[in-house]
PDB file of C-alpha atoms and ligand atoms in Angstrom:
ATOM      1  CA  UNK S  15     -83.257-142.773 115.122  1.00 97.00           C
ATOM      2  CA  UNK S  16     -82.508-139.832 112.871  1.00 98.00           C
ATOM      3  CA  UNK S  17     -86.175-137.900 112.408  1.00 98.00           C
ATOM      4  CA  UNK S  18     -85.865-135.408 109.703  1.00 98.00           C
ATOM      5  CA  UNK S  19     -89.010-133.147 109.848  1.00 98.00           C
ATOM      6  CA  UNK S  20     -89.557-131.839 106.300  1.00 98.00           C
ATOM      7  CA  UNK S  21     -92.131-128.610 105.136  1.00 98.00           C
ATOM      8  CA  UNK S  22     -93.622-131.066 103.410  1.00 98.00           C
ATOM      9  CA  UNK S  23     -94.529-133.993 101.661  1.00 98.00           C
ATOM     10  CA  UNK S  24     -92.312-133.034  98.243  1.00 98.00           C
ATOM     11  CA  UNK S  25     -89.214-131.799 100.512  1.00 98.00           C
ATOM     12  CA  UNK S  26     -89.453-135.210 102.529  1.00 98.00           C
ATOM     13  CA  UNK S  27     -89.631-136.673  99.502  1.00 98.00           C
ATOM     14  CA  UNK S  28     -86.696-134.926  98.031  1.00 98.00           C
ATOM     15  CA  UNK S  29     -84.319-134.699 101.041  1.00 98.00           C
ATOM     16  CA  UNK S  30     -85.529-139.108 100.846  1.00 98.00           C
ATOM     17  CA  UNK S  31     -83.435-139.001  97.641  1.00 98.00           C
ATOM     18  CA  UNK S  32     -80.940-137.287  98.272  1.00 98.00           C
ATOM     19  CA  UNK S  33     -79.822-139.689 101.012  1.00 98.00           C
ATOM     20  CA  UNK S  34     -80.620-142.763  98.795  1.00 98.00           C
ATOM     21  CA  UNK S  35     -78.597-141.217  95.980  1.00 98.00           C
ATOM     22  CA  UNK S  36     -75.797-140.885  98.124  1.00 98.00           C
ATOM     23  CA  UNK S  37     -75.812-144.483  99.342  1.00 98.00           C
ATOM     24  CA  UNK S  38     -76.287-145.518  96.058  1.00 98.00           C
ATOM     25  CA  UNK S  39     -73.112-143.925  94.602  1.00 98.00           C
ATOM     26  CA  UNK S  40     -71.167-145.359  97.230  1.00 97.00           C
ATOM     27  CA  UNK S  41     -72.358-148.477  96.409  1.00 98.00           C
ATOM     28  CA  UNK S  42     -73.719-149.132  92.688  1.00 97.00           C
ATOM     29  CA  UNK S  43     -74.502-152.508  93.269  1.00 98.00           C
ATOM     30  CA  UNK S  44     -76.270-152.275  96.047  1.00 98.00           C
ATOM     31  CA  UNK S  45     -79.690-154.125  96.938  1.00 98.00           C
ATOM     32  CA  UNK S  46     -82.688-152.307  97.972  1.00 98.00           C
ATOM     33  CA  UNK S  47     -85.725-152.908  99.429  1.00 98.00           C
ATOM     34  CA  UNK S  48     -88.687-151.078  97.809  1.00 98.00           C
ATOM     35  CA  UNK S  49     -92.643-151.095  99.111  1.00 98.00           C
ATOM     36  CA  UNK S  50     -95.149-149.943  97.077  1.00 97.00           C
ATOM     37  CA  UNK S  51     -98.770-147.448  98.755  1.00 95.00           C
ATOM     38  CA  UNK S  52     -98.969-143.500  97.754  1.00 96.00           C
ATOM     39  CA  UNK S  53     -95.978-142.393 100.159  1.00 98.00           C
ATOM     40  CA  UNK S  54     -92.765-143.497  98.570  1.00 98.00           C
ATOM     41  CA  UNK S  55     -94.481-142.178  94.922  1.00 98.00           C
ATOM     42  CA  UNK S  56     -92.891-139.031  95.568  1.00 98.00           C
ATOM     43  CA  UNK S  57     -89.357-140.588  96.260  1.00 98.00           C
ATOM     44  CA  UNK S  58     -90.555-143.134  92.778  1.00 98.00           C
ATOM     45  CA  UNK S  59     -90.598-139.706  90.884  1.00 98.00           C
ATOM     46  CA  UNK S  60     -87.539-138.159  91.818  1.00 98.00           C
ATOM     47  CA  UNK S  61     -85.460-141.164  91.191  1.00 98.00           C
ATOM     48  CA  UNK S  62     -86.512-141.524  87.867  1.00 98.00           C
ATOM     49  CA  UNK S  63     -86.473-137.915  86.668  1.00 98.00           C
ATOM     50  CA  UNK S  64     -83.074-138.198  88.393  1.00 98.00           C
ATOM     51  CA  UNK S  65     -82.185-141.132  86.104  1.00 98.00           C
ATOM     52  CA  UNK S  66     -83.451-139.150  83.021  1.00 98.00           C
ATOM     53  CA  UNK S  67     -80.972-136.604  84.161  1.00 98.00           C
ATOM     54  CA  UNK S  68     -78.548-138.925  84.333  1.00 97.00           C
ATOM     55  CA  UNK S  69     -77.753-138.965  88.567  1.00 97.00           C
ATOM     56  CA  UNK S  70     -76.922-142.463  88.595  1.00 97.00           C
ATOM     57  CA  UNK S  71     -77.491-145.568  86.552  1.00 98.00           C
ATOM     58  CA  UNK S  72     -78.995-148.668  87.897  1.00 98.00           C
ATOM     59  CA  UNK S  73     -78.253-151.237  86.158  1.00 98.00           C
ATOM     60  CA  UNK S  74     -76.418-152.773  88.837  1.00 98.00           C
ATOM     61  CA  UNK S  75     -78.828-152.353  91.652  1.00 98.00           C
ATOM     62  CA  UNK S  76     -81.030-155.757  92.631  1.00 98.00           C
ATOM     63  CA  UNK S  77     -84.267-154.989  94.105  1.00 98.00           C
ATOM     64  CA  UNK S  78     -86.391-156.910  96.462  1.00 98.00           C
ATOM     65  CA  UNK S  79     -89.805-155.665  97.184  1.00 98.00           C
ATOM     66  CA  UNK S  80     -91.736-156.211 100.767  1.00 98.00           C
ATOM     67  CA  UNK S  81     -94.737-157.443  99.770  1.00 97.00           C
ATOM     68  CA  UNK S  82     -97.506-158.806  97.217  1.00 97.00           C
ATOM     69  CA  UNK S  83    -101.200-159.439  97.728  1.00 97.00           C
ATOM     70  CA  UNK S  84    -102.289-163.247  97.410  1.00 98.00           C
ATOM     71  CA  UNK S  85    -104.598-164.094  94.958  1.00 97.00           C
ATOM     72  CA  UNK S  86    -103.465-161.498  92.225  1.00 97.00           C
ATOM     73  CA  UNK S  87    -101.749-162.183  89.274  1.00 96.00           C
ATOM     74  CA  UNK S  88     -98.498-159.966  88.010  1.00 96.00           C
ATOM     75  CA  UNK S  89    -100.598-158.388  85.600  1.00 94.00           C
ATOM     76  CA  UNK S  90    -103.561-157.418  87.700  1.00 96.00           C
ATOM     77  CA  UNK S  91    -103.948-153.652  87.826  1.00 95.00           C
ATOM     78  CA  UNK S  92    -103.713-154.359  91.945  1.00 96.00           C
ATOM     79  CA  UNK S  93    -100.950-156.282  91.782  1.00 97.00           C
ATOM     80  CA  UNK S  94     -97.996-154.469  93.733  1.00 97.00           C
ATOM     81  CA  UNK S  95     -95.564-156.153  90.729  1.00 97.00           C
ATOM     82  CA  UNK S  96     -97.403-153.498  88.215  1.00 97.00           C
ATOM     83  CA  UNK S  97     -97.552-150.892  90.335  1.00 97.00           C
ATOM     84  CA  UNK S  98     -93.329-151.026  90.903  1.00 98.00           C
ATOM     85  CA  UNK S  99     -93.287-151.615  86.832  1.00 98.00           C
ATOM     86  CA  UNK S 100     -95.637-148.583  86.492  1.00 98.00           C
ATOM     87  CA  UNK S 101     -94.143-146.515  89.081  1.00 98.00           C
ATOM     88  CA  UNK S 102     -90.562-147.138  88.941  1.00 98.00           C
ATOM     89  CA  UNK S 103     -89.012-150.133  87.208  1.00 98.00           C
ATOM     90  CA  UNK S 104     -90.245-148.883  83.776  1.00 98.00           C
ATOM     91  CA  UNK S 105     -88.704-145.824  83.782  1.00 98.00           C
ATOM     92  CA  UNK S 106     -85.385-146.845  85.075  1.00 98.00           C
ATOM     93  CA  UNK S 107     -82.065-149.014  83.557  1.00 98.00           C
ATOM     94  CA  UNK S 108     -82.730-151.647  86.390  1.00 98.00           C
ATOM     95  CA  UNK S 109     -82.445-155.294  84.740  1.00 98.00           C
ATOM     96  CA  UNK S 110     -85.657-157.387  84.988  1.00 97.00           C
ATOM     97  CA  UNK S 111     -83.564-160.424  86.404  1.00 98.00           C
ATOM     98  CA  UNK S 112     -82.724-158.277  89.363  1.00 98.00           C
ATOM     99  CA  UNK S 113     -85.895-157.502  90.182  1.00 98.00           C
ATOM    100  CA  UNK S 114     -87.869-159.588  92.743  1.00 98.00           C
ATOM    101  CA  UNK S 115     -91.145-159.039  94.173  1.00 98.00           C
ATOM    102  CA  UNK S 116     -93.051-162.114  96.388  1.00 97.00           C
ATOM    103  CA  UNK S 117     -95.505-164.048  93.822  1.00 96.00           C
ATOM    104  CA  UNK S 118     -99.075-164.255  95.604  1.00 97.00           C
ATOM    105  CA  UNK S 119     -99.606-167.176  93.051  1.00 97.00           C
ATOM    106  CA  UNK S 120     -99.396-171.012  93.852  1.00 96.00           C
ATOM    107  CA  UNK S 121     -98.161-172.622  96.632  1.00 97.00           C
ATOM    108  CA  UNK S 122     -97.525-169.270  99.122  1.00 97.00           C
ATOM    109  CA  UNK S 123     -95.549-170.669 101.487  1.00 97.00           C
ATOM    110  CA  UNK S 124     -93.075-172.012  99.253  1.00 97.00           C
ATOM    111  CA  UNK S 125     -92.969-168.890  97.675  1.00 97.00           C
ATOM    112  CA  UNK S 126     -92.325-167.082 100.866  1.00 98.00           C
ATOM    113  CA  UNK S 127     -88.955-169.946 101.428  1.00 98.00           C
ATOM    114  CA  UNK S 128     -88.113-169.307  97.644  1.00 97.00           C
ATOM    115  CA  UNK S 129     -88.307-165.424  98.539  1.00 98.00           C
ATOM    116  CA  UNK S 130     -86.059-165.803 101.597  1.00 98.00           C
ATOM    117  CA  UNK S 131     -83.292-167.655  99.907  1.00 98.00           C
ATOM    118  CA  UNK S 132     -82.716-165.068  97.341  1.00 98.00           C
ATOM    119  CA  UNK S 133     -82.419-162.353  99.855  1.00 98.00           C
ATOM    120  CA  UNK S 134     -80.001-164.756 101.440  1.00 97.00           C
ATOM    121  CA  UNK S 135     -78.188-165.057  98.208  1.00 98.00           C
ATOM    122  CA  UNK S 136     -78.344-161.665  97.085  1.00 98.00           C
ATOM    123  CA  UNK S 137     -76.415-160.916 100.477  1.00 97.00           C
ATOM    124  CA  UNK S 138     -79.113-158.946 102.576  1.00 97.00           C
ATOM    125  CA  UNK S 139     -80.771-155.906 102.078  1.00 98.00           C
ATOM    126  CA  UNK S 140     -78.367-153.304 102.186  1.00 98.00           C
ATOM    127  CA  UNK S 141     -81.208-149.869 101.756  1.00 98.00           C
ATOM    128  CA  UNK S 142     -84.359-150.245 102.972  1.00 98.00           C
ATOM    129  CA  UNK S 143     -86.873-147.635 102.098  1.00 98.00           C
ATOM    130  CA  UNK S 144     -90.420-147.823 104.215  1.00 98.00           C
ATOM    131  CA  UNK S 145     -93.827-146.149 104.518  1.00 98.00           C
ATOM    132  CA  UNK S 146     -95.974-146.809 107.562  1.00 98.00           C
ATOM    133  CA  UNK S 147     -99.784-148.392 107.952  1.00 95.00           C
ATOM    134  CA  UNK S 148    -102.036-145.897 110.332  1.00 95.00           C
ATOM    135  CA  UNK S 149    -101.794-148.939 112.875  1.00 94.00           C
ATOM    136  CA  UNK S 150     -97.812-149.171 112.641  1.00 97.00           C
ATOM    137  CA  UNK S 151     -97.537-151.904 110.070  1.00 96.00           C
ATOM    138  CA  UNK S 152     -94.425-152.278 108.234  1.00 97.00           C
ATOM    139  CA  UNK S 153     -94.555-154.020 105.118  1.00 97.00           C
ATOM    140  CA  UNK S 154     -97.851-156.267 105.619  1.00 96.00           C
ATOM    141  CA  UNK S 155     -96.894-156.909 109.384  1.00 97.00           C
ATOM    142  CA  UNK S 156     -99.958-156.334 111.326  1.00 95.00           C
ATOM    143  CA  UNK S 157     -99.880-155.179 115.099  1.00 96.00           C
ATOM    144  CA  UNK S 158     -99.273-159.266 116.812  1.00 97.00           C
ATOM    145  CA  UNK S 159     -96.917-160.158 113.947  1.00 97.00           C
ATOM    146  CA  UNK S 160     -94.050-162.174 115.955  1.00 98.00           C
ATOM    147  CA  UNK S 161     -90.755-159.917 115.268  1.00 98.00           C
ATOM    148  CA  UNK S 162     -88.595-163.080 114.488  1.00 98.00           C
ATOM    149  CA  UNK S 163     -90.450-163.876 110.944  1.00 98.00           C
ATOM    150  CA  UNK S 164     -88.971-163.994 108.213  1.00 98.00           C
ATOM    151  CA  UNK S 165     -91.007-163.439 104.558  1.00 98.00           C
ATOM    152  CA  UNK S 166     -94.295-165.433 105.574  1.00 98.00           C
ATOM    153  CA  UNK S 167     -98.269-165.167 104.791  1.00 98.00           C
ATOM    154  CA  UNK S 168    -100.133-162.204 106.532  1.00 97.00           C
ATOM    155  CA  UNK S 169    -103.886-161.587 107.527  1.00 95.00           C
ATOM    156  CA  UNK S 170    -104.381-158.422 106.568  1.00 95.00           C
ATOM    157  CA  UNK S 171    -106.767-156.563 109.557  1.00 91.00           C
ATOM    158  CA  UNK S 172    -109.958-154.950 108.754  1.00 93.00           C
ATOM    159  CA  UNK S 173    -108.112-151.788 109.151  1.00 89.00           C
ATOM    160  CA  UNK S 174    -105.717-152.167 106.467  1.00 91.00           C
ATOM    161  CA  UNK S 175    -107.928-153.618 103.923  1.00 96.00           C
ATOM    162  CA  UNK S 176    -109.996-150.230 104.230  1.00 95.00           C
ATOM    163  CA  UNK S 177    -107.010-147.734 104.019  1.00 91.00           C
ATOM    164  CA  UNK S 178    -106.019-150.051 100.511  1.00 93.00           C
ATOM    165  CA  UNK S 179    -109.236-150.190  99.731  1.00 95.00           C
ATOM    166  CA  UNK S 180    -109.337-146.559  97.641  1.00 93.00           C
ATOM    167  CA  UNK S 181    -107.441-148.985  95.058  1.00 92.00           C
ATOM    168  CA  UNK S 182    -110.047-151.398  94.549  1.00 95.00           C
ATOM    169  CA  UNK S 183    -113.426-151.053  93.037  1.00 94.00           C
ATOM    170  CA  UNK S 184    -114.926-152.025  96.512  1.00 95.00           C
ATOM    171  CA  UNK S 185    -114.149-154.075  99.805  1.00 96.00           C
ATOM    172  CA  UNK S 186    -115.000-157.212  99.242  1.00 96.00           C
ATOM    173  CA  UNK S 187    -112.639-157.183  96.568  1.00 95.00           C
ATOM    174  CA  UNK S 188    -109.138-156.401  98.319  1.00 96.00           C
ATOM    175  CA  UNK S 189    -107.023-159.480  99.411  1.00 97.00           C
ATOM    176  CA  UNK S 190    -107.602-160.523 102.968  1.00 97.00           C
ATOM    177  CA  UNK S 191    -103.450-162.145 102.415  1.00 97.00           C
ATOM    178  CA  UNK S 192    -100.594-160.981 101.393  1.00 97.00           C
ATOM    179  CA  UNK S 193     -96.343-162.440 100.818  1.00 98.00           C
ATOM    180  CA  UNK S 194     -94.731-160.123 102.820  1.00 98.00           C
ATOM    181  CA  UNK S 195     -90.829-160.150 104.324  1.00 98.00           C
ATOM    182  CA  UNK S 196     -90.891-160.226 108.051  1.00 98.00           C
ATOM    183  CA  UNK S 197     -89.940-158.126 110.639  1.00 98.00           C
ATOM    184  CA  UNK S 198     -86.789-159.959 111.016  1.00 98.00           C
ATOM    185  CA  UNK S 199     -86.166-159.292 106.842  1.00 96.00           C
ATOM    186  CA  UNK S 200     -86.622-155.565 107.177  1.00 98.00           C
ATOM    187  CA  UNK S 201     -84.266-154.959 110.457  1.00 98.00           C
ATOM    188  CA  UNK S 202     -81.824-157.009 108.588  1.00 98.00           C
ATOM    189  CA  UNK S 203     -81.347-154.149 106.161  1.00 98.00           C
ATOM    190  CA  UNK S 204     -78.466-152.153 106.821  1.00 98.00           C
ATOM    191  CA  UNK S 205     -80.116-149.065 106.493  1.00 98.00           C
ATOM    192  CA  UNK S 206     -83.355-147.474 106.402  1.00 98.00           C
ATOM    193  CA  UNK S 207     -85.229-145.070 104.914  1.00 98.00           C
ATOM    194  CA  UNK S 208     -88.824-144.034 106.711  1.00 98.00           C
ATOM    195  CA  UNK S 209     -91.128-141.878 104.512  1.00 98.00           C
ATOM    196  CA  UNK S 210     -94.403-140.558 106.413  1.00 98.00           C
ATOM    197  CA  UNK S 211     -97.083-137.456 105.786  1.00 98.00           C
ATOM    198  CA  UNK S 212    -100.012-137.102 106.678  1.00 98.00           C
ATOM    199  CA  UNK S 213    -102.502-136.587 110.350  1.00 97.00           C
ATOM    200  CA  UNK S 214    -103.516-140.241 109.947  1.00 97.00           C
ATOM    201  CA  UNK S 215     -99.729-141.275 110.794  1.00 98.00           C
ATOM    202  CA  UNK S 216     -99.072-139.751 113.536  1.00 98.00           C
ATOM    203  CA  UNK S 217    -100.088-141.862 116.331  1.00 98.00           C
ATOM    204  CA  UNK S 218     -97.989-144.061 114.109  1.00 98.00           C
ATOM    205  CA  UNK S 219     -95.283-142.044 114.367  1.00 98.00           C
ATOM    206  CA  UNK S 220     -95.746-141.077 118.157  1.00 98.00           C
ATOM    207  CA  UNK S 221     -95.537-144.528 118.903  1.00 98.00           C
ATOM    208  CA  UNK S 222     -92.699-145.864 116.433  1.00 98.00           C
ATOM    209  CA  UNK S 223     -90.801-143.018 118.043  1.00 98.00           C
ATOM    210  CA  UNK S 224     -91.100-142.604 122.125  1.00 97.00           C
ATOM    211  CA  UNK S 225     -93.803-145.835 122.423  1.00 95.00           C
ATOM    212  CA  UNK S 226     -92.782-149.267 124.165  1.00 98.00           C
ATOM    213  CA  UNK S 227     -91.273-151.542 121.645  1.00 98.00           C
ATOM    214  CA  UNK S 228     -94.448-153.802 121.050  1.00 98.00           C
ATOM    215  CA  UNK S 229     -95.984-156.187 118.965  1.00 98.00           C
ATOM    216  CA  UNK S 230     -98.865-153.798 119.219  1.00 97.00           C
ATOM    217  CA  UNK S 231     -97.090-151.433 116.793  1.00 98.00           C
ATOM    218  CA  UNK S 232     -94.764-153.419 114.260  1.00 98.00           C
ATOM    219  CA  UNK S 233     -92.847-150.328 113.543  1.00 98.00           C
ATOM    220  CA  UNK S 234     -92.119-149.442 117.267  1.00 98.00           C
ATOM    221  CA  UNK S 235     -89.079-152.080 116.805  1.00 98.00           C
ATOM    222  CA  UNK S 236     -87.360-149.960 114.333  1.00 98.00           C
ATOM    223  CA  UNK S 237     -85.963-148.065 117.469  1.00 98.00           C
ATOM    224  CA  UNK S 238     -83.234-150.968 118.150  1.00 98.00           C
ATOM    225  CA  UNK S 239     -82.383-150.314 114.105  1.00 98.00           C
ATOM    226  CA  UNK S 240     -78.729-149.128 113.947  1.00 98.00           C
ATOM    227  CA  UNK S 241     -79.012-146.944 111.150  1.00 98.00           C
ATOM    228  CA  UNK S 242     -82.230-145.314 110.121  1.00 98.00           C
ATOM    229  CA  UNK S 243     -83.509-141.544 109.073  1.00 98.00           C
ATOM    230  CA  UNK S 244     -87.261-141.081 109.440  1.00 98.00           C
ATOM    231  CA  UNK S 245     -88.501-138.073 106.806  1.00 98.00           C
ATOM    232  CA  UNK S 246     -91.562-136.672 108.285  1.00 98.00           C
ATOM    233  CA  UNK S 247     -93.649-134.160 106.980  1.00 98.00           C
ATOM    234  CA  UNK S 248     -95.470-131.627 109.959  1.00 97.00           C
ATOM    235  CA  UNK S 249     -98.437-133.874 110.065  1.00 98.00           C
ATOM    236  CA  UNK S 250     -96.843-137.108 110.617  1.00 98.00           C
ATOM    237  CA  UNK S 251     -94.446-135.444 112.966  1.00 97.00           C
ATOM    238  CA  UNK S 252     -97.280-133.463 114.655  1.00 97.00           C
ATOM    239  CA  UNK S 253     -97.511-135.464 118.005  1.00 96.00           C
ATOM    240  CA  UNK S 254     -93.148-135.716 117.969  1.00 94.00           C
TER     241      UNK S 254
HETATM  242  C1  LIG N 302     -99.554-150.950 102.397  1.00 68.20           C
HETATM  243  C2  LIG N 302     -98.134-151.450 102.174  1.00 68.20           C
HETATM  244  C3  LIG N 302     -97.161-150.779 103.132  1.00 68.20           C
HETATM  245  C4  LIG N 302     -97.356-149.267 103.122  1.00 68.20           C
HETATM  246  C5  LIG N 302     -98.765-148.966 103.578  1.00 68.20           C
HETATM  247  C6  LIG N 302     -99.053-147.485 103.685  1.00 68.20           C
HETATM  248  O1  LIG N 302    -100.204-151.614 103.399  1.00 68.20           O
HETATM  249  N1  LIG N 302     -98.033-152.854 102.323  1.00 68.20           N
HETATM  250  O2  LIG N 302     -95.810-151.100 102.740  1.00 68.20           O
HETATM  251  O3  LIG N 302     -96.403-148.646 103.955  1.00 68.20           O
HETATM  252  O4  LIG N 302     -99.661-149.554 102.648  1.00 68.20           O
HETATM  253  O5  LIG N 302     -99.488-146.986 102.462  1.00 68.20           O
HETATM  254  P1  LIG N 302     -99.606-145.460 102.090  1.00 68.20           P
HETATM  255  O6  LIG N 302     -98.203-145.012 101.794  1.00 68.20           O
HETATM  256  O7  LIG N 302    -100.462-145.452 100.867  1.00 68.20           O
HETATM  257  O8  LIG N 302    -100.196-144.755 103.238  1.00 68.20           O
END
């Protein structure tokens, strides 16, 4: 694991992009996997003022997000589909038809086989970029997810609805499911990219870093990745 400890959450942020824009250049076409929450927003930012200054175009680039609550449509103001168009997608050259994110409408499982097969088709994930739960989940897999899933339905846990709460209007009204890609999906990818800040990550952090590899802590598994840079701010990285 390559930990990067950053001043802070702009310079992780920053020193993010500057290794995704020089993956990308060596490879215009390539596919990436995106997740949504307030971390990568910073990294959201300075690809698309990066774009506007013309670092790289990405109209070749297919995108595959992790994850998409169940129950919401593409144009609720939850869904993770308008937060990537609001975010991101909007603002960039990337063509619609390359973009996939999980649908959390209709018949979920076959969505989750439909979801796997374009992956397979699209050749793999070759960038993944990730931000971390407080409890270590990657994506929406929760602490007892099996690590040999592929893009299935999660329960999301009692914790995680509360941190996503501060989204929703209350509670009650965030998803208890969610399409997300597995475990298996993300360690697929040929490289990642690990954004964290914050105090509240870094048990996370202590324990994706020197903890057992457990089911306990999804992210603890990223250790047997081949290829992956973790940008920390001093928070995060505090326990390190
Ligand atoms: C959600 C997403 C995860 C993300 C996590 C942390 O649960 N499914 O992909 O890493 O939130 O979000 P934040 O970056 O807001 O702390």
């Amino acid at each position: 694991m390559n930990i990067i400890l950053c001043d802070n959450y702009d310079d992780a942020s920053q020193k993010a992009y500057k290794l995704l824009l020089e993956e990308l250049k060596r490879n215009s076409s390539a596919v990436l996997g995106l997740p949504t929450g307030s971390t990568p927003l910073g990294l959201y930012k300075f690809m698309t003022d990066g774009f506007s200054e013309g670092d790289f175009s990405y109209e070749d680039i297919v995108t595959f997000n992790l994850d998409e609550y169940a129950g919401l449509s593409r144009d609720d103001p939850n869904s993770y589909f308008k937060f990537m168009m609001d975010n991101l997608f909007r603002a960039l050259d990337v063509k619609i038809e390359n973009i996939n994110i999980p649908s959390g409408l209709g018949e979920l499982e076959e969505n989750c086989r439909i979801y796997d097969k374009k992956l397979e088709e699209a050749g793999g994930i070759d960038i993944q970029i990730l931000g971390i739960g407080r409890n270590g989940h990657i994506g929406f897999n929760e602490p007892g997810t099996p690590f040999e899933l592929t893009t299935h339905i999660a329960e999301l846990s009692t914790h995680t609805r509360e941190d996503n709460s501060r989204f929703f209007t209350s509670l009650d009204e965030v998803p208890t499911k969610a399409v997300t890609l597995g475990v298996k999906s993300i360690m697929n990818a040929r490289k990642i990219i690990l954004i964290a800040v914050g105090n509240e990550k870094a048990d996370a952090l202590y324990n994706t870093i020197h903890g057992p590899v457990t089911l306990d802590c999804p992210s603890s598994i990223l250790q047997m990745h081949p290829d992956i840079t973790l940008f920390l701010d001093g928070a995060a990285g505090s326990r390190l």
